[in-house]
């Protein structure tokens, strides 16, 4: 492809931090950003994941791994500062790390405690990550990209866990509010709200509970009759990380292939 056409999307010299970058959407983002020249740092769960093991999972791909506990302000400050010190700058923050209805069980088996953790990690943790990133002395053209969800971030779905939807709605609101306050600043702020995506988290929370017959019916009723692939969300993250995305400052993108405009598709399917 013509180098001039690729130039606006070349991320050479840029440093990106992708939280929760070891799998799913996060890993796809890491691979995409690195492929276009970015230096990429990722987070691992402080105290639960071994940074060396996470790093080894990327093979020859050059990434740095930094412990992060989104429940603790000191861990958030340390993670952001560590990345900036290690690489001399931090240009792009992708707030991808979160817990869902299935994965929150790794932290608590109490439903009430899980609800509190969902809000603490997904909403308050993202808030503090944004604040620390924006407090850094940064060069022009920095990008802040929050990953929310079509559930809560765009639309309401019957049966969707309240704390999960609330936390994703909070991320969408946070994005708009920060964008409003930074409309004259040298930083662009966005959110992406994926729909049903082919990730381990979605498999654990939803797909693994379905029989083969129900799974086939469920997938057939999704927009376009399929799951979204993590690489498709990563392509959006790449675009938002590049200079041409500036005109979308403040956008909360519905990346659900139409589920956000027809949320009834989820309730139209009935498991018998």
mmCIF file of C-alpha atoms in Angstrom:
data_model
loop_
_atom_site.group_PDB
_atom_site.id
_atom_site.type_symbol
_atom_site.label_atom_id
_atom_site.label_comp_id
_atom_site.label_asym_id
_atom_site.label_seq_id
_atom_site.Cartn_x
_atom_site.Cartn_y
_atom_site.Cartn_z
ATOM 1 C CA UNK A 1 0.000 0.000 0.000
ATOM 2 C CA UNK A 2 1.166 3.546 -0.709
ATOM 3 C CA UNK A 3 3.268 4.808 2.221
ATOM 4 C CA UNK A 4 1.600 8.223 1.997
ATOM 5 C CA UNK A 5 -1.788 6.605 2.617
ATOM 6 C CA UNK A 6 -0.469 4.766 5.688
ATOM 7 C CA UNK A 7 1.370 7.767 7.128
ATOM 8 C CA UNK A 8 -1.547 9.235 9.151
ATOM 9 C CA UNK A 9 -1.993 5.889 10.882
ATOM 10 C CA UNK A 10 1.692 5.214 11.583
ATOM 11 C CA UNK A 11 2.259 5.155 15.351
ATOM 12 C CA UNK A 12 6.046 5.040 15.311
ATOM 13 C CA UNK A 13 7.436 6.956 18.284
ATOM 14 C CA UNK A 14 4.168 6.762 20.208
ATOM 15 C CA UNK A 15 3.844 4.976 23.545
ATOM 16 C CA UNK A 16 0.570 3.246 24.397
ATOM 17 C CA UNK A 17 -0.625 1.592 27.594
ATOM 18 C CA UNK A 18 -3.326 -1.044 27.136
ATOM 19 C CA UNK A 19 -4.768 -2.186 30.447
ATOM 20 C CA UNK A 20 -5.882 -5.796 30.568
ATOM 21 C CA UNK A 21 -3.820 -6.431 27.460
ATOM 22 C CA UNK A 22 -3.118 -10.128 27.957
ATOM 23 C CA UNK A 23 -6.226 -11.477 26.228
ATOM 24 C CA UNK A 24 -9.400 -10.729 24.313
ATOM 25 C CA UNK A 25 -9.868 -7.198 23.020
ATOM 26 C CA UNK A 26 -6.820 -6.000 24.950
ATOM 27 C CA UNK A 27 -4.449 -8.446 23.284
ATOM 28 C CA UNK A 28 -5.836 -7.620 19.854
ATOM 29 C CA UNK A 29 -5.187 -3.927 20.599
ATOM 30 C CA UNK A 30 -1.613 -4.637 21.682
ATOM 31 C CA UNK A 31 -0.888 -6.571 18.495
ATOM 32 C CA UNK A 32 -2.530 -3.964 16.253
ATOM 33 C CA UNK A 33 -0.829 -0.934 17.817
ATOM 34 C CA UNK A 34 2.566 -2.640 17.817
ATOM 35 C CA UNK A 35 2.118 -3.650 14.167
ATOM 36 C CA UNK A 36 1.752 0.032 13.291
ATOM 37 C CA UNK A 37 4.885 1.074 15.139
ATOM 38 C CA UNK A 38 3.756 1.939 18.665
ATOM 39 C CA UNK A 39 5.736 1.017 21.751
ATOM 40 C CA UNK A 40 3.204 -0.867 23.847
ATOM 41 C CA UNK A 41 2.949 -1.396 27.601
ATOM 42 C CA UNK A 42 0.292 -3.594 29.163
ATOM 43 C CA UNK A 43 -0.994 -4.137 32.663
ATOM 44 C CA UNK A 44 -1.343 -7.358 34.602
ATOM 45 C CA UNK A 45 -3.427 -7.878 37.734
ATOM 46 C CA UNK A 46 -1.241 -6.977 40.682
ATOM 47 C CA UNK A 47 -0.939 -9.980 42.986
ATOM 48 C CA UNK A 48 -2.860 -12.374 40.721
ATOM 49 C CA UNK A 49 -0.827 -12.480 37.506
ATOM 50 C CA UNK A 50 2.916 -13.027 37.118
ATOM 51 C CA UNK A 51 4.360 -10.206 34.972
ATOM 52 C CA UNK A 52 7.065 -12.497 33.553
ATOM 53 C CA UNK A 53 4.488 -15.107 32.544
ATOM 54 C CA UNK A 54 2.286 -12.452 30.930
ATOM 55 C CA UNK A 55 5.293 -11.078 29.078
ATOM 56 C CA UNK A 56 6.251 -14.557 27.905
ATOM 57 C CA UNK A 57 2.821 -15.023 26.389
ATOM 58 C CA UNK A 58 3.658 -12.427 23.732
ATOM 59 C CA UNK A 59 6.691 -14.256 22.378
ATOM 60 C CA UNK A 60 8.898 -11.983 20.300
ATOM 61 C CA UNK A 61 6.514 -9.032 20.470
ATOM 62 C CA UNK A 62 8.213 -6.239 22.408
ATOM 63 C CA UNK A 63 5.909 -5.235 25.248
ATOM 64 C CA UNK A 64 6.503 -4.193 28.833
ATOM 65 C CA UNK A 65 4.262 -5.453 31.623
ATOM 66 C CA UNK A 66 3.237 -3.394 34.650
ATOM 67 C CA UNK A 67 1.227 -4.559 37.699
ATOM 68 C CA UNK A 68 -2.092 -2.784 38.240
ATOM 69 C CA UNK A 69 -4.877 -3.137 40.785
ATOM 70 C CA UNK A 70 -7.785 -0.931 39.708
ATOM 71 C CA UNK A 71 -9.203 -1.058 43.233
ATOM 72 C CA UNK A 72 -6.227 0.856 44.663
ATOM 73 C CA UNK A 73 -5.336 4.461 43.898
ATOM 74 C CA UNK A 74 -1.685 3.895 44.812
ATOM 75 C CA UNK A 75 -1.402 1.017 42.345
ATOM 76 C CA UNK A 76 -2.972 3.138 39.597
ATOM 77 C CA UNK A 77 -0.543 5.998 40.260
ATOM 78 C CA UNK A 78 2.398 3.607 40.293
ATOM 79 C CA UNK A 79 1.393 1.917 37.034
ATOM 80 C CA UNK A 80 0.995 5.154 35.092
ATOM 81 C CA UNK A 81 4.221 6.600 36.503
ATOM 82 C CA UNK A 82 6.139 3.382 35.812
ATOM 83 C CA UNK A 83 5.128 3.331 32.155
ATOM 84 C CA UNK A 84 5.937 7.022 31.689
ATOM 85 C CA UNK A 85 9.320 6.633 33.415
ATOM 86 C CA UNK A 86 10.203 3.447 31.524
ATOM 87 C CA UNK A 87 9.409 4.845 28.082
ATOM 88 C CA UNK A 88 9.903 8.562 28.658
ATOM 89 C CA UNK A 89 6.330 9.440 27.707
ATOM 90 C CA UNK A 90 2.790 8.093 27.484
ATOM 91 C CA UNK A 91 0.765 9.137 24.454
ATOM 92 C CA UNK A 92 -2.154 6.707 24.336
ATOM 93 C CA UNK A 93 -4.119 5.142 27.184
ATOM 94 C CA UNK A 94 -6.559 2.344 26.356
ATOM 95 C CA UNK A 95 -8.679 1.651 29.439
ATOM 96 C CA UNK A 96 -9.649 -1.898 28.557
ATOM 97 C CA UNK A 97 -9.277 -3.751 31.884
ATOM 98 C CA UNK A 98 -12.580 -4.573 33.563
ATOM 99 C CA UNK A 99 -14.487 -7.362 35.245
ATOM 100 C CA UNK A 100 -17.739 -8.906 34.069
ATOM 101 C CA UNK A 101 -20.419 -11.002 35.683
ATOM 102 C CA UNK A 102 -18.271 -14.137 35.389
ATOM 103 C CA UNK A 103 -14.772 -12.797 35.974
ATOM 104 C CA UNK A 104 -15.662 -10.787 39.080
ATOM 105 C CA UNK A 105 -16.062 -14.144 40.859
ATOM 106 C CA UNK A 106 -12.254 -14.348 40.995
ATOM 107 C CA UNK A 107 -12.351 -11.551 43.577
ATOM 108 C CA UNK A 108 -15.450 -12.445 45.626
ATOM 109 C CA UNK A 109 -18.133 -15.129 45.832
ATOM 110 C CA UNK A 110 -20.600 -12.813 47.559
ATOM 111 C CA UNK A 111 -23.126 -11.243 45.128
ATOM 112 C CA UNK A 112 -23.247 -7.962 47.041
ATOM 113 C CA UNK A 113 -19.483 -7.822 47.235
ATOM 114 C CA UNK A 114 -19.270 -8.563 43.525
ATOM 115 C CA UNK A 115 -21.558 -5.629 42.746
ATOM 116 C CA UNK A 116 -19.341 -3.298 44.757
ATOM 117 C CA UNK A 117 -16.234 -4.633 43.059
ATOM 118 C CA UNK A 118 -17.790 -4.198 39.616
ATOM 119 C CA UNK A 119 -18.342 -0.516 40.296
ATOM 120 C CA UNK A 120 -14.991 -0.064 42.035
ATOM 121 C CA UNK A 121 -12.964 -1.675 39.223
ATOM 122 C CA UNK A 122 -14.889 -0.736 36.096
ATOM 123 C CA UNK A 123 -16.060 2.745 37.026
ATOM 124 C CA UNK A 124 -13.907 4.187 39.822
ATOM 125 C CA UNK A 125 -10.770 2.463 38.574
ATOM 126 C CA UNK A 126 -11.274 3.862 35.084
ATOM 127 C CA UNK A 127 -11.920 7.318 36.534
ATOM 128 C CA UNK A 128 -8.630 7.260 38.434
ATOM 129 C CA UNK A 129 -6.712 5.933 35.415
ATOM 130 C CA UNK A 130 -8.042 8.826 33.347
ATOM 131 C CA UNK A 131 -7.153 11.363 36.024
ATOM 132 C CA UNK A 132 -3.591 10.088 36.346
ATOM 133 C CA UNK A 133 -3.090 10.019 32.588
ATOM 134 C CA UNK A 134 -4.434 13.538 32.128
ATOM 135 C CA UNK A 135 -2.214 14.808 34.958
ATOM 136 C CA UNK A 136 0.935 13.757 33.079
ATOM 137 C CA UNK A 137 2.879 16.463 31.273
ATOM 138 C CA UNK A 138 2.095 15.374 27.740
ATOM 139 C CA UNK A 139 2.994 16.244 24.200
ATOM 140 C CA UNK A 140 0.258 17.325 21.780
ATOM 141 C CA UNK A 141 -1.907 14.640 20.274
ATOM 142 C CA UNK A 142 -2.452 12.381 23.260
ATOM 143 C CA UNK A 143 -5.368 9.971 23.073
ATOM 144 C CA UNK A 144 -7.556 8.602 25.877
ATOM 145 C CA UNK A 145 -9.691 5.641 24.804
ATOM 146 C CA UNK A 146 -12.143 4.040 27.214
ATOM 147 C CA UNK A 147 -13.658 0.639 26.495
ATOM 148 C CA UNK A 148 -17.251 0.520 27.702
ATOM 149 C CA UNK A 149 -19.999 -1.823 26.454
ATOM 150 C CA UNK A 150 -23.174 -1.625 24.403
ATOM 151 C CA UNK A 151 -24.905 -2.903 27.553
ATOM 152 C CA UNK A 152 -25.082 0.149 29.795
ATOM 153 C CA UNK A 153 -22.867 2.326 27.630
ATOM 154 C CA UNK A 154 -25.443 2.575 24.830
ATOM 155 C CA UNK A 155 -28.603 0.632 25.613
ATOM 156 C CA UNK A 156 -30.416 -1.307 28.333
ATOM 157 C CA UNK A 157 -30.904 -5.064 28.048
ATOM 158 C CA UNK A 158 -33.410 -7.005 30.183
ATOM 159 C CA UNK A 159 -31.592 -9.339 32.540
ATOM 160 C CA UNK A 160 -28.258 -7.544 32.240
ATOM 161 C CA UNK A 161 -26.584 -7.388 35.643
ATOM 162 C CA UNK A 162 -27.339 -4.005 37.196
ATOM 163 C CA UNK A 163 -23.864 -3.309 38.554
ATOM 164 C CA UNK A 164 -22.279 -4.303 35.245
ATOM 165 C CA UNK A 165 -24.538 -1.996 33.230
ATOM 166 C CA UNK A 166 -24.146 0.823 35.744
ATOM 167 C CA UNK A 167 -20.364 0.603 35.577
ATOM 168 C CA UNK A 168 -20.364 0.730 31.769
ATOM 169 C CA UNK A 169 -22.823 3.644 31.757
ATOM 170 C CA UNK A 170 -20.474 5.458 34.121
ATOM 171 C CA UNK A 171 -17.584 4.988 31.680
ATOM 172 C CA UNK A 172 -19.623 6.474 28.829
ATOM 173 C CA UNK A 173 -20.619 9.456 30.975
ATOM 174 C CA UNK A 174 -17.031 9.901 32.163
ATOM 175 C CA UNK A 175 -15.851 9.982 28.558
ATOM 176 C CA UNK A 176 -18.297 12.705 27.568
ATOM 177 C CA UNK A 177 -17.575 14.782 30.655
ATOM 178 C CA UNK A 178 -13.789 14.601 30.244
ATOM 179 C CA UNK A 179 -14.139 15.422 26.559
ATOM 180 C CA UNK A 180 -16.253 18.475 27.402
ATOM 181 C CA UNK A 181 -13.627 19.710 29.828
ATOM 182 C CA UNK A 182 -10.761 18.997 27.409
ATOM 183 C CA UNK A 183 -12.335 20.478 24.290
ATOM 184 C CA UNK A 184 -9.476 23.023 24.005
ATOM 185 C CA UNK A 185 -6.764 20.747 25.395
ATOM 186 C CA UNK A 186 -4.143 18.778 23.478
ATOM 187 C CA UNK A 187 -5.798 15.453 24.245
ATOM 188 C CA UNK A 188 -8.621 13.606 22.521
ATOM 189 C CA UNK A 189 -11.075 11.490 24.519
ATOM 190 C CA UNK A 190 -13.258 8.658 23.203
ATOM 191 C CA UNK A 191 -15.157 5.554 24.260
ATOM 192 C CA UNK A 192 -15.869 2.384 22.336
ATOM 193 C CA UNK A 193 -18.906 0.289 23.267
ATOM 194 C CA UNK A 194 -18.514 -3.213 21.798
ATOM 195 C CA UNK A 195 -21.395 -5.593 21.374
ATOM 196 C CA UNK A 196 -21.207 -9.376 21.671
ATOM 197 C CA UNK A 197 -17.517 -10.009 21.120
ATOM 198 C CA UNK A 198 -15.654 -13.285 20.779
ATOM 199 C CA UNK A 199 -13.654 -13.024 24.002
ATOM 200 C CA UNK A 200 -13.002 -15.376 26.919
ATOM 201 C CA UNK A 201 -15.015 -13.027 29.150
ATOM 202 C CA UNK A 202 -18.125 -13.235 26.948
ATOM 203 C CA UNK A 203 -17.749 -16.978 26.624
ATOM 204 C CA UNK A 204 -17.569 -17.311 30.416
ATOM 205 C CA UNK A 205 -20.502 -14.983 31.142
ATOM 206 C CA UNK A 206 -22.897 -16.024 28.398
ATOM 207 C CA UNK A 207 -21.930 -18.545 25.744
ATOM 208 C CA UNK A 208 -20.670 -21.292 28.049
ATOM 209 C CA UNK A 209 -24.100 -21.491 29.695
ATOM 210 C CA UNK A 210 -25.917 -22.341 26.461
ATOM 211 C CA UNK A 211 -26.576 -25.749 24.982
ATOM 212 C CA UNK A 212 -25.330 -26.343 21.448
ATOM 213 C CA UNK A 213 -28.840 -25.789 20.087
ATOM 214 C CA UNK A 214 -29.387 -22.606 22.091
ATOM 215 C CA UNK A 215 -25.937 -21.319 21.145
ATOM 216 C CA UNK A 216 -26.721 -21.742 17.454
ATOM 217 C CA UNK A 217 -30.020 -19.898 17.890
ATOM 218 C CA UNK A 218 -28.384 -17.157 19.952
ATOM 219 C CA UNK A 219 -25.657 -16.507 17.392
ATOM 220 C CA UNK A 220 -28.134 -16.515 14.514
ATOM 221 C CA UNK A 221 -30.068 -13.655 16.125
ATOM 222 C CA UNK A 222 -27.032 -11.453 16.657
ATOM 223 C CA UNK A 223 -26.491 -8.625 14.155
ATOM 224 C CA UNK A 224 -25.037 -10.123 10.967
ATOM 225 C CA UNK A 225 -25.506 -13.536 12.585
ATOM 226 C CA UNK A 226 -22.124 -13.603 14.255
ATOM 227 C CA UNK A 227 -19.934 -12.425 17.088
ATOM 228 C CA UNK A 228 -17.680 -9.400 16.710
ATOM 229 C CA UNK A 229 -13.996 -10.322 16.586
ATOM 230 C CA UNK A 230 -11.516 -8.593 18.945
ATOM 231 C CA UNK A 231 -9.449 -7.546 15.916
ATOM 232 C CA UNK A 232 -12.396 -5.462 14.685
ATOM 233 C CA UNK A 233 -12.469 -3.479 17.936
ATOM 234 C CA UNK A 234 -8.676 -3.191 17.834
ATOM 235 C CA UNK A 235 -8.915 -1.591 14.393
ATOM 236 C CA UNK A 236 -11.127 1.127 15.894
ATOM 237 C CA UNK A 237 -8.662 1.613 18.753
ATOM 238 C CA UNK A 238 -5.878 1.996 16.190
ATOM 239 C CA UNK A 239 -7.830 4.642 14.284
ATOM 240 C CA UNK A 240 -8.654 6.547 17.477
ATOM 241 C CA UNK A 241 -4.962 6.432 18.429
ATOM 242 C CA UNK A 242 -3.998 8.201 15.208
ATOM 243 C CA UNK A 243 -4.194 11.906 14.257
ATOM 244 C CA UNK A 244 -7.251 11.703 11.926
ATOM 245 C CA UNK A 245 -9.464 10.737 14.880
ATOM 246 C CA UNK A 246 -9.344 14.263 16.303
ATOM 247 C CA UNK A 247 -12.687 15.194 14.737
ATOM 248 C CA UNK A 248 -14.318 12.446 16.847
ATOM 249 C CA UNK A 249 -13.219 13.985 20.147
ATOM 250 C CA UNK A 250 -15.941 13.199 22.672
ATOM 251 C CA UNK A 251 -17.512 10.401 20.644
ATOM 252 C CA UNK A 252 -18.948 7.344 22.380
ATOM 253 C CA UNK A 253 -18.907 4.832 19.555
ATOM 254 C CA UNK A 254 -21.545 2.142 19.279
ATOM 255 C CA UNK A 255 -19.413 -0.769 18.019
ATOM 256 C CA UNK A 256 -22.099 -3.438 18.248
ATOM 257 C CA UNK A 257 -22.971 -4.038 14.551
ATOM 258 C CA UNK A 258 -26.472 -2.731 15.277
ATOM 259 C CA UNK A 259 -27.254 -4.278 18.649
ATOM 260 C CA UNK A 260 -27.283 -0.810 20.207
ATOM 261 C CA UNK A 261 -30.048 0.385 17.892
ATOM 262 C CA UNK A 262 -31.995 -2.871 18.211
ATOM 263 C CA UNK A 263 -31.364 -4.099 21.759
ATOM 264 C CA UNK A 264 -34.486 -6.239 21.581
ATOM 265 C CA UNK A 265 -32.468 -8.808 19.653
ATOM 266 C CA UNK A 266 -31.124 -10.050 22.991
ATOM 267 C CA UNK A 267 -34.583 -10.527 24.515
ATOM 268 C CA UNK A 268 -36.160 -11.814 21.316
ATOM 269 C CA UNK A 269 -34.102 -14.978 21.815
ATOM 270 C CA UNK A 270 -35.666 -17.289 24.344
ATOM 271 C CA UNK A 271 -33.920 -20.359 25.713
ATOM 272 C CA UNK A 272 -36.350 -23.271 26.127
#
